[in-house]
CSV table of C-alpha atoms in Angstrom, one decimal:
chain,number,residue,atom,x,y,z
A,6,MET,CA,222.1,141.2,214.2
A,7,SER,CA,219.4,138.6,212.8
A,8,SER,CA,219.7,139.6,209.5
A,9,PHE,CA,223.4,139.7,209.9
A,10,ASN,CA,223.4,136.4,211.7
A,11,ASN,CA,222.0,134.9,208.2
A,12,CYS,CA,223.2,136.3,205.8
A,13,ILE,CA,226.5,134.8,207.4
A,14,LYS,CA,225.2,131.0,207.4
A,15,PHE,CA,223.7,131.6,203.7
A,16,ASP,CA,227.0,132.5,202.7
A,17,LEU,CA,228.4,129.4,205.1
A,18,ASP,CA,225.3,127.0,204.0
A,19,ILE,CA,224.9,126.1,207.5
A,20,LYS,CA,221.3,125.5,208.6
A,21,ASP,CA,222.0,124.9,212.4
A,22,GLU,CA,219.5,127.0,214.2
A,23,ASN,CA,221.1,126.7,217.6
A,24,ILE,CA,223.9,128.0,215.5
A,25,VAL,CA,224.7,132.2,216.6
A,26,LEU,CA,227.5,134.2,214.1
A,27,LYS,CA,229.2,136.7,217.3
A,28,ASP,CA,231.8,138.5,214.2
A,29,TYR,CA,234.2,137.4,212.0
A,30,PHE,CA,238.2,138.8,211.0
A,31,TYR,CA,241.3,137.7,209.7
A,32,LYS,CA,244.4,136.1,211.6
A,33,MET,CA,248.0,135.3,210.5
A,34,VAL,CA,248.0,131.5,212.0
A,35,GLN,CA,250.8,129.2,210.9
A,36,MET,CA,251.6,132.5,209.0
A,37,LYS,CA,248.7,131.9,206.6
A,38,LYS,CA,246.1,134.3,206.6
A,39,HIS,CA,243.2,133.3,208.4
A,40,LYS,CA,239.9,134.0,207.5
A,41,ILE,CA,238.0,133.3,211.4
A,42,TYR,CA,234.6,133.3,212.2
A,43,GLU,CA,233.1,133.3,215.6
A,44,VAL,CA,230.2,131.2,216.2
A,45,GLU,CA,228.2,130.3,219.9
A,46,LEU,CA,226.0,126.1,219.9
A,47,ILE,CA,223.6,126.9,222.1
A,48,GLN,CA,221.7,123.9,223.4
A,49,PRO,CA,217.8,124.6,223.5
A,50,ALA,CA,216.8,121.0,225.5
A,51,CYS,CA,218.4,118.3,227.1
A,52,PRO,CA,218.7,116.0,225.5
A,53,TYR,CA,217.8,112.6,228.0
A,54,CYS,CA,214.9,114.3,228.7
A,55,GLY,CA,213.7,117.5,226.7
A,56,SER,CA,213.8,119.9,230.0
A,57,LEU,CA,214.5,122.9,229.0
A,58,ALA,CA,215.9,124.0,233.0
A,59,LEU,CA,219.1,124.3,231.7
A,60,LEU,CA,221.8,125.2,233.8
A,61,HIS,CA,224.2,126.5,231.9
A,62,ASN,CA,228.1,126.0,232.8
A,63,GLY,CA,230.9,128.1,230.5
A,64,HIS,CA,231.8,126.5,226.5
A,65,LEU,CA,233.5,125.0,225.0
A,66,ILE,CA,236.0,126.0,222.2
A,67,THR,CA,236.5,124.1,218.6
A,68,ASN,CA,238.1,126.0,216.2
A,69,ILE,CA,237.0,123.7,213.2
A,70,ARG,CA,238.5,123.7,210.1
A,71,TYR,CA,235.8,124.5,207.3
A,72,LEU,CA,234.9,124.9,203.1
A,73,THR,CA,237.0,127.5,201.4
A,74,ALA,CA,236.3,128.7,197.8
A,75,ASN,CA,239.8,130.1,198.0
A,76,ALA,CA,243.0,128.1,198.8
A,77,SER,CA,244.8,130.2,199.7
A,78,LEU,CA,242.5,131.9,201.9
A,79,PRO,CA,242.0,128.8,204.9
A,80,VAL,CA,238.3,129.4,206.6
A,81,ILE,CA,238.1,128.3,210.6
A,82,ILE,CA,234.8,128.0,212.8
A,83,ARG,CA,235.9,129.0,216.4
A,84,LEU,CA,232.7,127.2,218.4
A,85,ALA,CA,231.8,128.2,221.1
A,86,LYS,CA,229.7,124.8,222.0
A,87,GLN,CA,227.5,125.3,225.3
A,88,ARG,CA,227.9,122.9,228.1
A,89,VAL,CA,225.0,122.3,230.6
A,90,LYS,CA,223.0,120.9,233.6
A,91,CYS,CA,219.3,120.0,233.2
A,92,ARG,CA,217.2,120.8,236.9
A,93,ALA,CA,215.6,118.2,236.2
A,94,CYS,CA,217.4,114.7,235.5
A,95,ASP,CA,220.8,116.9,236.9
A,96,HIS,CA,222.3,115.2,233.6
A,97,TRP,CA,225.3,116.9,231.4
A,98,SER,CA,225.4,117.3,228.6
A,99,MET,CA,227.1,119.4,225.3
A,100,ALA,CA,225.2,121.1,222.3
A,101,GLN,CA,226.3,119.2,219.3
A,102,SER,CA,224.9,120.0,215.4
A,103,GLU,CA,225.3,118.2,212.6
A,104,LEU,CA,228.3,120.8,211.5
A,105,VAL,CA,230.7,117.9,213.2
A,106,ASN,CA,231.3,115.7,214.6
A,107,LYS,CA,232.0,115.4,218.1
A,108,TYR,CA,235.4,115.4,219.3
A,109,CYS,CA,236.6,116.1,216.0
A,110,SER,CA,237.5,119.6,214.3
A,111,ILE,CA,237.5,119.0,211.4
A,112,SER,CA,233.5,119.6,209.3
A,113,ASN,CA,231.6,117.2,208.1
A,114,ALA,CA,230.9,118.9,205.2
A,115,SER,CA,235.2,119.3,205.2
A,116,LYS,CA,235.1,115.7,204.7
A,117,LEU,CA,232.0,115.3,201.9
A,118,LYS,CA,234.2,117.9,199.9
A,119,VAL,CA,237.0,115.3,200.1
A,120,LEU,CA,235.9,112.5,199.6
A,121,SER,CA,234.3,113.8,196.8
A,122,ALA,CA,237.3,114.7,195.0
A,123,LEU,CA,238.9,111.1,195.1
A,124,THR,CA,236.1,110.1,193.0
A,125,GLU,CA,238.3,112.5,189.9
A,126,ASP,CA,241.8,111.2,189.2
A,127,ARG,CA,243.9,113.5,191.9
A,128,SER,CA,246.7,112.9,194.4
A,129,MET,CA,246.2,113.0,198.0
A,130,THR,CA,248.7,115.8,198.7
A,131,SER,CA,246.6,118.7,196.1
A,132,ILE,CA,243.9,117.0,198.0
A,133,ALA,CA,245.3,118.0,201.6
A,134,ARG,CA,246.4,121.2,200.2
A,135,GLU,CA,243.2,122.6,198.2
A,136,ASN,CA,240.6,122.0,201.3
A,137,ASN,CA,243.1,122.6,203.6
A,138,VAL,CA,243.4,120.2,205.2
A,139,SER,CA,246.6,117.5,205.9
A,140,VAL,CA,247.2,113.6,204.3
A,141,ASN,CA,246.7,111.7,207.0
A,142,THR,CA,242.2,113.6,206.9
A,143,VAL,CA,242.4,112.5,203.4
A,144,GLN,CA,243.7,109.0,204.2
A,145,ARG,CA,240.9,109.2,207.7
A,146,VAL,CA,237.9,110.4,204.7
A,147,LEU,CA,239.0,107.3,202.5
A,148,GLY,CA,239.4,104.2,205.2
A,149,SER,CA,235.9,105.4,206.1
A,150,CYS,CA,234.2,104.3,202.6
A,151,SER,CA,235.9,100.6,202.5
A,152,HIS,CA,233.2,99.6,204.6
A,153,ARG,CA,230.2,100.6,201.8
A,154,PHE,CA,231.2,98.7,199.6
A,155,LEU,CA,230.0,95.1,200.5
A,156,ASP,CA,229.4,91.6,198.4
A,157,SER,CA,226.5,90.0,197.8
A,158,TYR,CA,226.8,86.4,197.4
A,159,GLU,CA,222.7,86.0,195.8
A,160,TYR,CA,224.0,87.8,192.5
A,161,LEU,CA,226.3,87.3,189.1
A,162,PRO,CA,225.9,88.5,186.2
A,163,ALA,CA,224.9,86.9,183.1
A,164,HIS,CA,228.2,87.3,181.2
A,165,LEU,CA,231.4,87.2,183.0
A,166,ALA,CA,234.9,88.9,181.7
A,167,PHE,CA,238.6,87.4,183.7
A,168,ASP,CA,242.1,88.8,183.8
A,169,GLU,CA,244.8,89.9,186.4
A,170,PHE,CA,246.4,93.2,187.0
A,171,LYS,CA,249.5,94.7,188.9
A,172,GLY,CA,249.1,96.4,191.8
A,173,VAL,CA,250.6,96.8,195.5
A,174,ASP,CA,253.9,95.2,195.7
A,175,ARG,CA,254.0,95.1,192.4
A,176,GLN,CA,251.1,91.5,192.7
A,177,LEU,CA,249.0,89.9,190.4
A,178,HIS,CA,245.5,90.7,191.3
A,179,PHE,CA,242.6,89.1,190.0
A,180,ILE,CA,239.6,91.2,188.6
A,181,CYS,CA,235.7,90.3,187.3
A,182,LEU,CA,233.6,92.4,185.2
A,183,ASP,CA,230.2,92.1,183.8
A,184,GLY,CA,230.5,92.1,180.6
A,185,ASP,CA,227.3,93.4,179.3
A,186,ASN,CA,226.8,96.5,181.7
A,187,HIS,CA,231.0,96.6,181.9
A,188,GLN,CA,230.8,97.4,186.1
A,189,VAL,CA,232.5,96.1,188.3
A,190,VAL,CA,232.0,92.7,190.4
A,191,GLN,CA,234.7,91.7,192.6
A,192,ILE,CA,238.9,92.8,192.9
A,193,LEU,CA,240.6,90.0,195.0
A,194,ARG,CA,244.0,90.3,196.9
A,195,THR,CA,245.7,87.4,194.5
A,196,ARG,CA,244.6,85.6,191.6
A,197,TYR,CA,245.1,81.8,193.3
A,198,LYS,CA,243.2,79.1,192.5
A,199,LYS,CA,242.2,78.1,195.5
A,200,THR,CA,240.9,81.7,196.2
A,201,LEU,CA,239.4,81.9,192.9
A,202,LEU,CA,237.3,78.1,193.5
A,203,LYS,CA,236.4,79.9,197.7
A,204,TYR,CA,235.3,82.8,196.9
A,205,PHE,CA,232.6,81.9,193.7
A,206,GLY,CA,231.5,78.9,195.5
A,207,ARG,CA,230.8,81.2,198.5
A,208,PHE,CA,227.7,82.1,195.8
A,209,SER,CA,224.3,80.7,196.0
A,210,PRO,CA,224.6,77.7,193.1
A,211,GLN,CA,221.6,80.0,191.6
A,212,ALA,CA,223.3,83.0,191.2
A,213,ARG,CA,225.7,80.3,188.6
A,214,ALA,CA,223.9,78.9,187.3
A,215,ASN,CA,222.8,82.0,186.0
A,216,VAL,CA,226.4,82.6,184.1
A,217,LYS,CA,226.4,82.0,180.3
A,218,THR,CA,229.6,83.0,179.6
A,219,VAL,CA,233.2,84.2,180.6
A,220,THR,CA,235.5,85.5,178.6
A,221,MET,CA,239.0,84.9,179.3
A,222,ASP,CA,242.7,85.3,178.3
A,223,LEU,CA,244.2,81.6,177.9
A,224,ASN,CA,245.0,80.8,181.3
A,225,PHE,CA,244.8,77.2,182.1
A,226,TYR,CA,243.7,76.9,185.7
A,227,TYR,CA,241.2,79.7,184.8
A,228,GLN,CA,239.5,77.0,182.9
A,229,ASP,CA,239.6,74.7,185.9
A,230,ILE,CA,237.8,77.5,188.4
A,231,VAL,CA,234.6,78.1,184.9
A,232,ARG,CA,234.1,75.0,184.7
A,233,ALA,CA,233.4,74.0,188.6
A,234,CYS,CA,231.8,77.2,189.5
A,235,PHE,CA,230.2,77.4,186.5
A,236,PRO,CA,227.6,74.6,185.2
A,237,ASN,CA,225.8,76.4,182.6
A,238,ALA,CA,228.4,79.1,180.6
A,239,GLN,CA,231.1,79.0,177.6
A,240,ILE,CA,233.8,79.5,178.1
A,241,VAL,CA,235.2,82.6,175.5
A,242,ILE,CA,238.6,82.9,175.0
A,243,ASP,CA,239.7,86.6,173.7
A,244,ARG,CA,239.6,87.3,169.3
A,245,PHE,CA,242.4,90.0,171.0
A,246,HIS,CA,244.8,87.7,173.2
A,247,MET,CA,244.2,85.2,170.2
A,248,ILE,CA,246.2,87.6,167.9
A,249,GLN,CA,248.3,88.8,169.5
A,250,MET,CA,249.7,85.6,170.3
A,251,LEU,CA,250.1,84.6,166.5
A,252,THR,CA,251.8,87.8,165.5
A,253,ARG,CA,254.7,87.3,168.3
A,254,SER,CA,254.7,83.9,166.3
A,255,PHE,CA,255.2,85.7,162.9
A,256,ASN,CA,257.5,87.8,164.4
A,257,SER,CA,260.0,85.5,165.9
A,258,LEU,CA,259.6,83.8,162.9
A,259,ARG,CA,260.5,87.3,160.8
A,260,VAL,CA,263.7,88.6,163.0
A,261,GLN,CA,264.7,84.1,162.8
A,262,VAL,CA,265.4,84.6,158.5
A,263,MET,CA,266.3,87.8,159.0
A,264,LYS,CA,269.1,86.5,161.3
A,265,THR,CA,269.6,84.4,158.4
A,266,PHE,CA,271.3,86.7,155.5
A,267,ASP,CA,273.3,90.0,155.8
A,268,LYS,CA,273.3,93.2,157.4
A,269,ARG,CA,273.7,94.9,153.7
A,270,SER,CA,272.0,92.7,151.9
A,271,ARG,CA,268.6,94.0,150.4
A,272,GLN,CA,266.3,90.9,151.8
A,273,TYR,CA,268.0,92.3,155.8
A,274,GLN,CA,266.4,95.6,154.3
A,275,LEU,CA,262.9,94.3,153.5
A,276,LEU,CA,262.2,92.2,157.0
A,277,LYS,CA,264.0,94.8,159.5
A,278,SER,CA,263.3,98.1,158.8
A,279,PRO,CA,259.6,98.2,158.0
A,280,TRP,CA,258.2,96.0,160.3
A,281,LYS,CA,255.7,97.4,161.7
A,282,LEU,CA,254.2,96.8,158.3
A,283,TYR,CA,254.2,92.9,158.1
A,284,LEU,CA,251.6,93.0,161.1
A,285,LYS,CA,249.5,95.2,159.6
A,286,LYS,CA,246.0,93.5,157.8
A,287,PHE,CA,246.6,93.2,154.2
A,288,ASP,CA,243.9,94.7,152.9
A,289,GLU,CA,245.0,98.2,155.2
A,290,LEU,CA,248.8,98.2,153.3
A,291,GLU,CA,249.4,101.4,151.1
A,292,LYS,CA,248.7,99.8,147.2
A,293,ALA,CA,248.5,103.2,144.9
A,294,HIS,CA,252.0,105.1,146.0
A,295,PRO,CA,254.9,104.0,145.5
A,296,ARG,CA,258.1,106.2,148.6
A,297,TYR,CA,261.7,105.9,148.2
A,298,ASN,CA,263.4,104.2,151.9
A,299,TRP,CA,267.4,104.7,152.2
A,300,HIS,CA,267.0,101.3,153.8
A,301,TYR,CA,266.8,99.6,150.4
A,302,LYS,CA,267.4,102.0,148.0
A,303,ASP,CA,264.2,102.1,145.9
A,304,CYS,CA,260.2,103.6,145.8
A,305,LEU,CA,258.2,101.1,147.1
A,306,THR,CA,254.7,101.4,148.1
A,307,GLN,CA,253.7,99.2,151.0
A,308,ALA,CA,252.0,96.0,149.9
A,309,GLN,CA,255.7,95.4,147.5
A,310,VAL,CA,257.9,96.1,150.0
A,311,VAL,CA,256.1,93.6,152.3
A,312,MET,CA,255.0,91.3,149.2
A,313,GLU,CA,259.2,90.8,148.6
A,314,GLY,CA,259.9,90.6,152.2
A,315,ILE,CA,258.0,87.2,152.4
A,316,ASN,CA,258.9,85.3,149.9
A,317,THR,CA,262.6,85.3,150.9
A,318,SER,CA,261.0,82.0,152.6
A,319,THR,CA,258.7,79.5,152.4
A,320,THR,CA,257.2,78.8,155.8
A,321,LEU,CA,257.8,82.6,156.2
A,322,GLU,CA,255.0,83.4,153.4
A,323,ASN,CA,252.7,80.6,155.0
A,324,SER,CA,253.1,82.0,157.4
A,325,TYR,CA,252.2,85.5,157.0
A,326,ASN,CA,249.1,84.5,155.0
A,327,LEU,CA,248.0,82.0,157.6
A,328,MET,CA,248.0,85.2,159.8
A,329,GLN,CA,245.8,86.8,157.7
A,330,SER,CA,243.7,84.8,157.4
A,331,PHE,CA,242.8,84.0,160.8
A,332,ILE,CA,242.5,87.6,161.6
A,333,GLN,CA,240.5,87.6,159.1
A,334,ALA,CA,238.5,85.0,159.6
A,335,VAL,CA,238.3,86.2,163.3
A,336,GLU,CA,236.7,89.5,161.8
A,337,THR,CA,234.3,87.9,160.1
A,338,GLY,CA,233.0,85.0,162.4
A,339,ASN,CA,234.2,82.6,160.1
A,340,THR,CA,234.6,79.5,162.4
A,341,HIS,CA,233.9,76.7,159.9
A,342,GLU,CA,237.6,78.7,157.7
A,343,LEU,CA,239.2,79.1,161.8
A,344,LYS,CA,238.9,75.7,162.8
A,345,SER,CA,240.6,74.2,159.1
A,346,LEU,CA,243.4,77.2,160.3
A,347,ILE,CA,244.1,75.6,163.2
A,348,ASN,CA,244.4,72.7,161.0
A,349,CYS,CA,246.3,73.5,159.1
A,350,GLN,CA,249.4,70.8,157.6
A,351,ASP,CA,252.2,73.8,154.8
A,352,GLN,CA,255.0,74.5,156.0
A,353,ILE,CA,255.3,77.1,159.8
A,354,GLY,CA,257.6,78.5,161.6
A,355,THR,CA,258.2,76.2,164.8
A,356,LEU,CA,256.8,78.9,167.2
A,357,MET,CA,253.2,79.8,165.4
A,358,HIS,CA,252.8,75.4,164.8
A,359,LYS,CA,253.2,75.1,169.0
A,360,THR,CA,250.4,79.2,169.5
A,361,LEU,CA,248.3,76.9,166.6
A,362,LEU,CA,248.1,74.0,168.4
A,363,THR,CA,247.7,75.5,171.5
A,364,PHE,CA,244.7,76.7,169.7
A,365,LYS,CA,243.4,73.6,168.8
A,366,HIS,CA,244.0,72.4,172.3
A,367,ASN,CA,241.1,75.6,173.3
A,368,LEU,CA,239.3,74.6,169.9
A,369,THR,CA,235.3,74.9,171.9
A,370,ALA,CA,236.3,78.2,173.7
A,371,VAL,CA,238.6,79.7,170.5
A,372,LEU,CA,235.5,79.1,167.8
A,373,ASN,CA,233.5,81.1,170.8
A,374,GLY,CA,235.3,84.3,170.9
A,375,ALA,CA,235.2,84.3,166.7
A,376,ALA,CA,231.8,84.0,166.8
A,377,LEU,CA,231.0,85.5,170.3
A,378,PRO,CA,230.0,89.0,171.0
A,379,TYR,CA,231.8,89.2,174.3
A,380,SER,CA,235.6,90.2,174.4
A,381,ASN,CA,237.9,91.1,177.0
A,382,GLY,CA,238.3,94.9,175.8
A,383,CYS,CA,236.2,96.8,178.3
A,384,LEU,CA,238.4,94.7,180.7
A,385,GLU,CA,241.9,95.8,179.5
A,386,GLY,CA,240.1,99.8,178.8
A,387,PHE,CA,239.5,99.1,183.1
A,388,ASN,CA,242.7,97.6,183.3
A,389,ARG,CA,244.4,100.9,181.9
A,390,LYS,CA,242.2,102.8,184.4
A,391,ILE,CA,243.8,101.3,186.9
A,392,LYS,CA,247.7,101.9,186.6
A,393,GLN,CA,246.6,105.8,185.8
A,394,ILE,CA,245.1,105.9,189.8
A,395,GLU,CA,248.3,104.4,190.4
A,396,ARG,CA,250.8,106.5,188.5
A,397,THR,CA,248.7,109.2,189.9
A,398,ALA,CA,249.4,108.2,194.1
A,399,PHE,CA,252.8,106.9,192.9
A,400,GLY,CA,252.0,103.7,193.8
A,401,TYR,CA,249.6,101.9,196.5
A,402,SER,CA,251.3,100.3,199.7
A,403,ASN,CA,247.5,98.8,201.6
A,404,PHE,CA,245.5,97.0,198.6
A,405,ILE,CA,241.9,98.4,200.4
A,406,ASN,CA,242.8,101.7,200.0
A,407,LEU,CA,243.4,101.1,196.0
A,408,LEU,CA,240.2,98.9,196.0
A,409,THR,CA,238.8,101.4,197.7
A,410,ARG,CA,239.6,104.2,195.9
A,411,ILE,CA,238.8,102.4,192.8
A,412,ARG,CA,235.4,102.3,193.9
A,413,LEU,CA,235.2,104.8,194.4
A,414,GLU,CA,237.3,106.9,190.8
A,415,GLU,CA,234.6,104.3,189.2
A,416,ASN,CA,231.1,106.0,190.3
A,417,GLN,CA,229.9,103.1,192.0
A,418,TYR,CA,229.5,105.3,195.2
A,419,LYS,CA,226.3,105.5,196.7
A,420,GLU,CA,225.8,108.1,199.5
A,421,LYS,CA,222.5,106.7,201.3
A,422,GLU,CA,223.8,107.4,205.1
A,423,PRO,CA,225.9,110.8,204.1
A,424,ASN,CA,226.3,110.7,208.0
A,425,SER,CA,226.4,108.0,209.3
A,426,LEU,CA,229.5,108.0,206.7
A,427,LEU,CA,230.8,111.0,208.4
A,428,MET,CA,230.8,109.7,211.6
A,429,THR,CA,233.3,107.3,211.1
A,430,ALA,CA,235.2,109.6,209.6
């Protein structure tokens, strides 16, 4: 019996020496076949005084949901906990085990498996179904991790990246990443200026002085926060946002010029159907192999289409050349060329002129964006991951649950004290 007992315990990965297997069988529970193990949990000594003189007084039977390799065949451990009275100190006690917490019917091994599944991009319903537990149990395991991600106000990375994302109730939440290792520094419920100043104000002056650069979009009050909190930091405007603003301005001008022509004219068709070609870099356009297009009834290369389209308007041509030169200057980090383009006096569209005025107002930060290697690319990719987390869960109504799930899937959770974690689940 001892060897059989050890084999079953090895198969179930039960290491408690006070657990003794009595029997196992199959039984239908709620129209589903279960595998049930009858187990006794022995109390070897008094937990108060350590005496071995115990008076046994029956058992407390608890059905424990346990791990299973086959989700269609749930495993239940029918645990009989000994109730004893110490003859030495007259204390009553009940046998306890690391297999399951006191007053709980879900095994700690099952909770750890649920916690491991929460680090993956899966819904809570699928996790609960696989582990034969309720969705509320998965929710409690998730909630037990929220206190593990405590803030430290003694250190800030040298390079930060600021942005926001839509989360609970479609509100915008603030997110800050380390620009070097792309790890999350903080996610705040709101992005209000008062909230950000209060948060970064909690850091020590030495930690805030350690910040060298802060990368952001053209959000104006982010720059006020950097100037107020980080005395040694340079403001860096993200290159993607600069080029995005410029291409949107040009696209708006293209539509405006296009609408001045008749819809059946060649100029209108050249500006309308191949609109994506105008937003590409000119060096990437096809220049050797012409193709027939039924819109403008001609066989042209991509470069010929773009050149003929921009020649319909001097303003459009100047704006296109400015946009192409700006993109090339940003990619090569040519700050002198960039500065001259921002101060350009050529005839360009109204919206593009406003964009250049915005760049001129933030000239130092724009030039830093071209000269320095830091960008918000890592932050945009992480925001895409957050969107996928929300899409899998069909949205979150609790910000703490969303934040905990993001942290878990970020693989930043360190399982230092698994027993203390499971005690709270």
